[in-house]
Amino acid sequence: MRPSRRLEKIPPYLFAELERKVAAKKAAGIDVISLGIGDPDRPTPEVVVGALRDAAGRPDTHQYPSNRGRTEFRQSVAAFYSRRFGVDLDPETEVIPALGAKECIFNLNLAFLDPGDTALAADPGYPVYTGGPLLAGAEPTLMPLLRERGFAPDLSAVAAADRERARLLFLNYPNNPTGAVAPDGLFEEAVAFGRDHDVLVVHDASYTETTFDGYRAPSFLATPGAKEVGVEVFSLSKGYNMTGWRTAAIVGNAEALESYWRLKTNIDSGMFEAVQLAAVAALEHADEDARAMCETYARRRDLVVGALRDIGVDVTPPRGTIYVWAPVPEGHTSASYCEQVLEESAVVLSPGSAYGPNGEGFFRISLTIEDDRLGEAVERLRASLGG
Ligand SMILES: Cc1ncc(COP(=O)(O)O)c(C=O)c1O
């Protein structure tokens, strides 16, 4: 059965070969430690789980939700944005629930792109910024994120023809996979770019609540003029250990939210209202849990960065996200290095090339594994590669 041409355009899954090798090792009884996937290992805070338990017992949560979201959810997101970021949002028109940032970002492509249009996407970057435009019948245009520029795109380098046909610009800080935080001035440049070229700026705020060393990530919407040209997708997945819950919100430009809502009413029927009420509990009562997780990740980051430096890897400690992004040793590609580490140490790393051509030459370590296993992985790396 032939899948659609749109689907056939999606590049092959780059982790496939790695996953096959991992499965073979596990089948042979080898203790493989995966530092690949970024999925928080600790449970969702009890205050959130308890709120879901209570809300699920309430019959008023049991029917089709509305795609607009419950008033409590929208008000709670607006209150959080005011308290945490100093951003004013109208809960009636500037907040809509999303079934995870992934769903939201994908659907923004469907809502805003036509054939011939392009979306400006970071390279390396989260794969939905490139797969989304292709599945929408449009194209992504890659913006290189280079180490020497602090992993910020150079918007002035976007070719004139691409500016003309661009409808979306994706940004994401703190950034997956590089761990970079937003450099000074980038959000202001993005606002000007959006205004000058009639491009909707989409800031993916999946990691704003996961930061270290006293750094607190700003909202893109705190930038003057941002609401006129942009939206932000705020996810509870990483900051509140809620990846399985599929909880996020799109906030910002009311006209853009209206288009997203119109599209969504044709695609799904919104977020289970009990989950919306649990998300309210997270936003209102789980600050301390989120900060405690940041301390845990910071400790793990230090463990990993220390070990990598011991074996001669030139790595910058990230101030946000749940990843360490580091260059592979001389003479290796991302894939050859990750394969060697898997063969010699039974440790799974993510090859940087899986996130785009400019990820080549890097690998990514995820910090979402308990300290003792991470310590074991680090010892294995030290023993096999440092010795
Ligand atoms: C940059 C980025 N955006 C979005 C997502 C997906 O988030 P959600 O669980 O809210 O769909 C991820 C998950 O890894 C991510 O790294």
Short mmCIF file of C-alpha atoms and ligand atoms in Angstrom, two decimals:
data_model
loop_
_atom_site.label_atom_id
_atom_site.label_comp_id
_atom_site.label_asym_id
_atom_site.label_seq_id
_atom_site.Cartn_x
_atom_site.Cartn_y
_atom_site.Cartn_z
CA MET A 1 0.00 0.00 0.00
CA ARG A 2 1.56 3.28 -1.05
CA PRO A 3 1.67 6.00 1.60
CA SER A 4 1.09 9.61 0.57
CA ARG A 5 3.82 11.52 -1.28
CA ARG A 6 3.91 13.88 1.69
CA LEU A 7 4.77 11.03 4.02
CA GLU A 8 7.37 9.64 1.63
CA LYS A 9 9.19 12.99 1.78
CA ILE A 10 9.94 12.51 5.47
CA PRO A 11 13.60 11.46 5.79
CA PRO A 12 14.35 7.99 7.17
CA TYR A 13 14.52 7.68 10.91
CA LEU A 14 18.19 8.20 11.76
CA PHE A 15 18.10 6.31 15.03
CA ALA A 16 16.84 3.14 13.34
CA GLU A 17 20.25 1.50 12.89
CA LEU A 18 21.34 2.47 16.39
CA GLU A 19 18.16 1.03 17.86
CA ARG A 20 18.71 -2.23 15.97
CA LYS A 21 22.20 -2.55 17.45
CA VAL A 22 20.98 -1.74 20.95
CA ALA A 23 18.27 -4.39 20.68
CA ALA A 24 20.84 -6.97 19.53
CA LYS A 25 23.12 -6.18 22.48
CA LYS A 26 20.29 -6.40 24.98
CA ALA A 27 19.19 -9.72 23.47
CA ALA A 28 22.76 -10.95 24.02
CA GLY A 29 22.44 -10.11 27.72
CA ILE A 30 24.63 -6.98 27.65
CA ASP A 31 23.74 -4.25 30.16
CA VAL A 32 23.17 -1.31 27.82
CA ILE A 33 22.78 2.15 29.37
CA SER A 34 20.83 4.59 27.23
CA LEU A 35 21.64 8.28 27.39
CA GLY A 36 19.64 8.77 24.21
CA ILE A 37 16.07 9.80 24.85
CA GLY A 38 15.18 12.95 26.81
CA ASP A 39 12.28 11.76 28.92
CA PRO A 40 12.30 12.76 32.61
CA ASP A 41 12.88 9.65 34.71
CA ARG A 42 11.28 10.87 37.94
CA PRO A 43 7.50 10.62 38.51
CA THR A 44 5.08 13.51 38.04
CA PRO A 45 4.75 15.55 41.28
CA GLU A 46 2.23 14.04 43.69
CA VAL A 47 0.24 17.28 43.83
CA VAL A 48 -0.46 16.88 40.10
CA VAL A 49 -1.28 13.18 40.28
CA GLY A 50 -3.63 13.85 43.22
CA ALA A 51 -5.37 16.64 41.29
CA LEU A 52 -5.93 14.27 38.37
CA ARG A 53 -7.35 11.63 40.72
CA ASP A 54 -9.83 14.15 42.13
CA ALA A 55 -10.70 15.66 38.76
CA ALA A 56 -11.23 12.26 37.13
CA GLY A 57 -13.88 11.57 39.78
CA ARG A 58 -15.86 14.63 38.71
CA PRO A 59 -18.49 13.86 36.05
CA ASP A 60 -18.22 17.42 34.70
CA THR A 61 -14.83 16.44 33.25
CA HIS A 62 -16.08 13.37 31.40
CA GLN A 63 -17.57 14.76 28.21
CA TYR A 64 -15.94 16.13 25.08
CA PRO A 65 -13.68 18.95 26.10
CA SER A 66 -13.79 22.15 24.08
CA ASN A 67 -10.76 23.08 22.01
CA ARG A 68 -10.76 26.45 23.78
CA GLY A 69 -10.01 24.78 27.09
CA ARG A 70 -11.58 25.16 30.50
CA THR A 71 -11.67 28.63 31.99
CA GLU A 72 -9.59 27.41 34.96
CA PHE A 73 -6.86 26.18 32.61
CA ARG A 74 -6.71 29.39 30.59
CA GLN A 75 -6.76 31.58 33.69
CA SER A 76 -4.08 29.52 35.35
CA VAL A 77 -1.75 29.73 32.33
CA ALA A 78 -2.30 33.51 32.19
CA ALA A 79 -1.58 33.85 35.93
CA PHE A 80 1.56 31.72 35.56
CA TYR A 81 2.80 33.87 32.65
CA SER A 82 2.25 37.02 34.65
CA ARG A 83 3.97 35.69 37.79
CA ARG A 84 6.81 33.83 36.13
CA PHE A 85 7.58 35.91 33.03
CA GLY A 86 5.93 39.29 33.60
CA VAL A 87 3.81 38.71 30.47
CA ASP A 88 0.13 39.74 30.38
CA LEU A 89 -2.17 37.35 28.55
CA ASP A 90 -5.92 37.62 28.01
CA PRO A 91 -7.19 34.19 29.10
CA GLU A 92 -10.14 34.52 26.71
CA THR A 93 -8.21 35.08 23.49
CA GLU A 94 -4.50 34.53 24.12
CA VAL A 95 -4.37 31.03 25.67
CA ILE A 96 -5.42 27.67 24.17
CA PRO A 97 -4.51 24.19 25.44
CA ALA A 98 -2.40 21.94 23.21
CA LEU A 99 -1.85 18.20 23.39
CA GLY A 100 1.89 18.67 23.87
CA ALA A 101 4.23 21.08 22.14
CA LYS A 102 4.80 18.50 19.41
CA GLU A 103 1.16 18.42 18.36
CA CYS A 104 0.95 22.19 18.50
CA ILE A 105 4.09 22.85 16.45
CA PHE A 106 3.08 20.28 13.87
CA ASN A 107 -0.41 21.72 13.52
CA LEU A 108 0.91 25.29 13.19
CA ASN A 109 2.52 24.08 9.97
CA LEU A 110 -0.86 22.90 8.70
CA ALA A 111 -2.49 26.14 9.80
CA PHE A 112 0.02 28.51 8.19
CA LEU A 113 1.81 26.85 5.26
CA ASP A 114 0.76 26.30 1.67
CA PRO A 115 2.73 24.61 -1.11
CA GLY A 116 5.54 26.98 -2.12
CA ASP A 117 5.84 28.42 1.40
CA THR A 118 8.71 27.75 3.74
CA ALA A 119 9.30 27.56 7.48
CA LEU A 120 12.64 28.70 8.88
CA ALA A 121 13.94 25.91 11.07
CA ALA A 122 17.02 25.58 13.25
CA ASP A 123 19.74 23.14 12.19
CA PRO A 124 20.37 21.22 14.38
CA GLY A 125 16.85 21.25 15.75
CA TYR A 126 13.85 19.36 17.00
CA PRO A 127 12.73 17.22 14.02
CA VAL A 128 9.13 18.52 13.91
CA TYR A 129 10.40 21.92 12.64
CA THR A 130 11.46 20.18 9.43
CA GLY A 131 9.04 17.24 9.22
CA GLY A 132 6.05 19.50 9.92
CA PRO A 133 6.56 21.76 6.88
CA LEU A 134 7.08 18.73 4.61
CA LEU A 135 3.90 17.05 5.82
CA ALA A 136 2.06 20.32 5.26
CA GLY A 137 3.15 20.24 1.59
CA ALA A 138 5.63 23.09 2.08
CA GLU A 139 9.38 23.08 2.78
CA PRO A 140 11.70 23.81 5.67
CA THR A 141 14.63 26.20 5.18
CA LEU A 142 17.48 25.36 7.50
CA MET A 143 19.14 28.05 9.60
CA PRO A 144 22.54 26.83 10.84
CA LEU A 145 23.09 26.99 14.61
CA LEU A 146 26.85 27.30 15.02
CA ARG A 147 28.85 27.02 18.20
CA GLU A 148 30.74 30.24 17.46
CA ARG A 149 27.43 32.15 17.40
CA GLY A 150 26.21 30.63 20.66
CA PHE A 151 23.92 28.35 18.66
CA ALA A 152 21.74 31.28 17.58
CA PRO A 153 20.54 31.53 13.97
CA ASP A 154 21.84 34.42 11.85
CA LEU A 155 18.56 35.88 10.63
CA SER A 156 20.39 38.38 8.42
CA ALA A 157 21.85 35.44 6.49
CA VAL A 158 18.46 34.09 5.39
CA ALA A 159 18.44 34.37 1.58
CA ALA A 160 16.12 37.00 0.13
CA ALA A 161 14.06 34.38 -1.73
CA ASP A 162 13.54 32.42 1.49
CA ARG A 163 12.48 35.54 3.39
CA GLU A 164 9.90 36.17 0.72
CA ARG A 165 8.30 32.75 0.95
CA ALA A 166 8.77 32.26 4.72
CA ARG A 167 5.54 32.13 6.75
CA LEU A 168 6.91 30.63 9.98
CA LEU A 169 10.10 31.04 11.99
CA PHE A 170 10.78 28.44 14.68
CA LEU A 171 12.94 29.30 17.67
CA ASN A 172 13.58 27.23 20.79
CA TYR A 173 15.48 28.43 23.88
CA PRO A 174 16.72 26.84 26.07
CA ASN A 175 17.57 24.80 23.00
CA ASN A 176 17.32 21.14 22.16
CA PRO A 177 19.77 19.65 21.24
CA THR A 178 22.52 22.23 21.93
CA GLY A 179 21.57 23.21 25.50
CA ALA A 180 22.13 26.87 24.53
CA VAL A 181 20.10 29.65 26.12
CA ALA A 182 18.77 32.62 24.12
CA PRO A 183 21.61 35.01 23.35
CA ASP A 184 20.99 38.72 24.09
CA GLY A 185 19.18 40.43 21.25
CA LEU A 186 17.97 37.32 19.43
CA PHE A 187 14.32 37.69 20.43
CA GLU A 188 14.35 41.39 19.47
CA GLU A 189 15.82 40.48 16.07
CA ALA A 190 13.12 37.84 15.64
CA VAL A 191 10.37 40.39 16.37
CA ALA A 192 11.82 42.75 13.74
CA PHE A 193 12.16 39.87 11.28
CA GLY A 194 8.56 38.78 11.84
CA ARG A 195 7.32 42.33 11.36
CA ASP A 196 9.45 43.10 8.28
CA HIS A 197 8.64 39.87 6.46
CA ASP A 198 5.14 39.07 7.71
CA VAL A 199 6.35 35.84 9.31
CA LEU A 200 4.75 34.24 12.37
CA VAL A 201 7.48 33.68 14.99
CA VAL A 202 6.88 30.48 16.95
CA HIS A 203 8.91 30.16 20.11
CA ASP A 204 9.05 26.63 21.47
CA ALA A 205 9.30 27.08 25.24
CA SER A 206 9.62 23.41 26.12
CA TYR A 207 12.62 23.93 28.43
CA THR A 208 12.09 27.32 30.09
CA GLU A 209 11.52 25.65 33.47
CA THR A 210 14.64 23.50 33.30
CA THR A 211 17.59 25.81 33.93
CA PHE A 212 20.65 25.87 36.20
CA ASP A 213 23.14 28.08 38.01
CA GLY A 214 20.53 30.71 38.86
CA TYR A 215 19.63 31.31 35.20
CA ARG A 216 15.87 31.79 34.59
CA ALA A 217 14.84 31.56 30.95
CA PRO A 218 12.69 34.41 29.65
CA SER A 219 9.51 34.09 27.62
CA PHE A 220 9.79 35.27 24.02
CA LEU A 221 6.55 37.17 24.67
CA ALA A 222 8.33 39.40 27.18
CA THR A 223 10.12 41.00 24.20
CA PRO A 224 8.50 44.29 23.15
CA GLY A 225 6.29 43.73 20.10
CA ALA A 226 6.46 39.92 20.34
CA LYS A 227 2.73 39.44 20.73
CA GLU A 228 2.11 41.28 17.45
CA VAL A 229 4.20 38.80 15.48
CA GLY A 230 4.41 35.65 17.50
CA VAL A 231 3.19 32.85 19.67
CA GLU A 232 4.86 30.74 22.30
CA VAL A 233 4.29 27.06 22.89
CA PHE A 234 4.70 26.31 26.59
CA SER A 235 4.95 22.65 27.51
CA LEU A 236 4.58 21.07 30.93
CA SER A 237 6.30 17.88 29.71
CA LYS A 238 9.88 18.49 30.76
CA GLY A 239 9.61 21.01 33.58
CA TYR A 240 6.99 19.06 35.53
CA ASN A 241 7.87 15.47 34.54
CA MET A 242 4.65 15.20 32.54
CA THR A 243 5.74 13.88 29.15
CA GLY A 244 3.07 11.19 29.17
CA TRP A 245 0.25 13.61 29.98
CA ARG A 246 0.38 15.59 26.71
CA THR A 247 -0.08 19.00 28.26
CA ALA A 248 0.96 22.31 26.74
CA ALA A 249 -0.53 25.66 25.87
CA ILE A 250 -0.16 27.97 22.92
CA VAL A 251 -0.14 31.60 24.02
CA GLY A 252 0.29 34.99 22.37
CA ASN A 253 -1.04 36.49 19.14
CA ALA A 254 -4.85 36.15 19.25
CA GLU A 255 -5.29 36.01 15.48
CA ALA A 256 -2.76 33.19 15.14
CA LEU A 257 -4.44 31.33 18.03
CA GLU A 258 -7.78 31.67 16.28
CA SER A 259 -6.36 29.96 13.17
CA TYR A 260 -4.82 27.20 15.29
CA TRP A 261 -8.14 26.73 17.05
CA ARG A 262 -10.05 26.60 13.75
CA LEU A 263 -7.69 23.92 12.48
CA LYS A 264 -7.83 21.94 15.72
CA THR A 265 -11.62 21.81 15.78
CA ASN A 266 -11.26 19.75 12.59
CA ILE A 267 -8.57 17.44 13.94
CA ASP A 268 -9.16 16.55 17.58
CA SER A 269 -11.50 17.36 20.42
CA GLY A 270 -9.17 18.94 22.91
CA MET A 271 -7.53 17.96 26.17
CA PHE A 272 -9.28 15.72 28.74
CA GLU A 273 -10.64 18.23 31.23
CA ALA A 274 -9.34 16.28 34.21
CA VAL A 275 -5.86 16.64 32.72
CA GLN A 276 -6.46 20.37 32.28
CA LEU A 277 -7.28 20.60 36.00
CA ALA A 278 -4.16 18.60 36.85
CA ALA A 279 -2.13 21.02 34.72
CA VAL A 280 -3.60 23.86 36.79
CA ALA A 281 -2.27 22.12 39.91
CA ALA A 282 1.17 21.85 38.28
CA LEU A 283 1.27 25.53 37.37
CA GLU A 284 0.00 26.64 40.77
CA HIS A 285 1.59 24.19 43.20
CA ALA A 286 4.56 22.41 41.64
CA ASP A 287 7.15 25.21 41.46
CA GLU A 288 9.23 23.60 44.18
CA ASP A 289 9.14 20.19 42.50
CA ALA A 290 10.30 21.81 39.27
CA ARG A 291 13.17 23.60 41.00
CA ALA A 292 14.18 20.36 42.76
CA MET A 293 14.37 18.61 39.39
CA CYS A 294 16.61 21.39 38.11
CA GLU A 295 19.00 20.72 41.00
CA THR A 296 19.00 17.05 40.12
CA TYR A 297 19.77 17.78 36.46
CA ALA A 298 22.47 20.29 37.41
CA ARG A 299 24.16 17.62 39.56
CA ARG A 300 23.97 15.12 36.71
CA ARG A 301 25.22 17.70 34.23
CA ASP A 302 28.28 18.35 36.41
CA LEU A 303 28.96 14.60 36.59
CA VAL A 304 28.81 14.27 32.80
CA VAL A 305 30.72 17.46 31.97
CA GLY A 306 33.47 16.54 34.46
CA ALA A 307 33.88 13.06 32.99
CA LEU A 308 33.88 14.33 29.40
CA ARG A 309 36.51 16.93 30.21
CA ASP A 310 38.62 14.24 31.90
CA ILE A 311 38.74 12.33 28.62
CA GLY A 312 39.59 15.44 26.63
CA VAL A 313 36.19 16.46 25.27
CA ASP A 314 35.82 20.25 24.89
CA VAL A 315 32.32 20.66 26.32
CA THR A 316 30.46 23.77 27.53
CA PRO A 317 28.22 23.12 30.57
CA PRO A 318 24.64 23.96 29.50
CA ARG A 319 22.57 26.43 31.57
CA GLY A 320 19.31 24.83 30.51
CA THR A 321 17.57 21.75 29.04
CA ILE A 322 18.17 18.14 30.00
CA TYR A 323 21.02 17.60 27.54
CA VAL A 324 24.76 17.91 27.21
CA TRP A 325 25.91 18.66 23.63
CA ALA A 326 29.54 17.96 22.91
CA PRO A 327 31.93 17.64 19.95
CA VAL A 328 33.09 14.18 18.89
CA PRO A 329 36.85 13.51 18.99
CA GLU A 330 38.98 14.26 15.90
CA GLY A 331 38.73 11.70 13.17
CA HIS A 332 35.17 10.68 14.01
CA THR A 333 31.76 11.45 12.57
CA SER A 334 28.80 11.65 14.91
CA ALA A 335 27.68 8.20 13.81
CA SER A 336 31.10 6.54 14.01
CA TYR A 337 31.71 7.93 17.51
CA CYS A 338 28.32 6.87 18.84
CA GLU A 339 28.83 3.42 17.34
CA GLN A 340 32.27 3.08 18.90
CA VAL A 341 30.93 4.10 22.32
CA LEU A 342 28.10 1.60 21.99
CA GLU A 343 30.50 -1.19 20.98
CA GLU A 344 33.14 -0.48 23.61
CA SER A 345 31.04 0.76 26.53
CA ALA A 346 27.47 -0.37 25.88
CA VAL A 347 26.41 3.26 26.35
CA VAL A 348 23.92 4.83 23.92
CA LEU A 349 24.58 8.44 22.86
CA SER A 350 22.52 10.38 20.29
CA PRO A 351 24.47 11.27 17.14
CA GLY A 352 24.25 15.02 16.50
CA SER A 353 23.66 14.41 12.79
CA ALA A 354 20.19 13.08 13.67
CA TYR A 355 19.16 16.70 14.38
CA GLY A 356 20.30 18.18 11.06
CA PRO A 357 23.44 18.58 8.93
CA ASN A 358 24.97 21.11 11.34
CA GLY A 359 24.64 18.59 14.16
CA GLU A 360 27.36 16.57 12.43
CA GLY A 361 30.47 16.45 14.60
CA PHE A 362 28.50 16.47 17.87
CA PHE A 363 26.78 14.00 20.15
CA ARG A 364 24.03 14.51 22.73
CA ILE A 365 23.75 13.02 26.19
CA SER A 366 20.42 13.07 27.97
CA LEU A 367 20.44 13.62 31.76
CA THR A 368 17.17 11.78 32.37
CA ILE A 369 18.59 8.72 34.05
CA GLU A 370 19.14 8.06 37.76
CA ASP A 371 22.47 9.21 39.18
CA ASP A 372 23.86 5.74 39.85
CA ARG A 373 23.25 4.58 36.27
CA LEU A 374 24.56 7.84 34.89
CA GLY A 375 27.63 7.45 37.11
CA GLU A 376 28.11 3.93 35.76
CA ALA A 377 27.78 5.19 32.17
CA VAL A 378 30.30 7.93 32.83
CA GLU A 379 32.77 5.43 34.36
CA ARG A 380 32.43 3.24 31.29
CA LEU A 381 33.12 6.19 29.00
CA ARG A 382 36.14 7.14 31.08
CA ALA A 383 37.48 3.59 31.14
CA SER A 384 37.12 2.78 27.48
CA LEU A 385 37.82 6.15 25.88
CA GLY A 386 40.09 7.79 28.39
CA GLY A 387 42.29 4.80 29.08
C1 LIG B 1 12.38 21.30 21.51
C2 LIG B 1 11.24 20.39 21.81
N1 LIG B 1 10.00 20.78 21.52
C3 LIG B 1 8.95 20.00 21.79
C4 LIG B 1 9.11 18.75 22.36
C5 LIG B 1 7.89 17.93 22.62
O1 LIG B 1 7.25 18.36 23.77
P1 LIG B 1 5.82 17.81 24.20
O2 LIG B 1 6.05 16.64 25.09
O3 LIG B 1 5.18 18.97 24.92
O4 LIG B 1 5.09 17.43 22.97
C6 LIG B 1 10.37 18.31 22.68
C7 LIG B 1 10.56 16.97 23.26
O5 LIG B 1 11.63 16.45 23.36
C8 LIG B 1 11.47 19.14 22.40
O6 LIG B 1 12.72 18.76 22.68
#
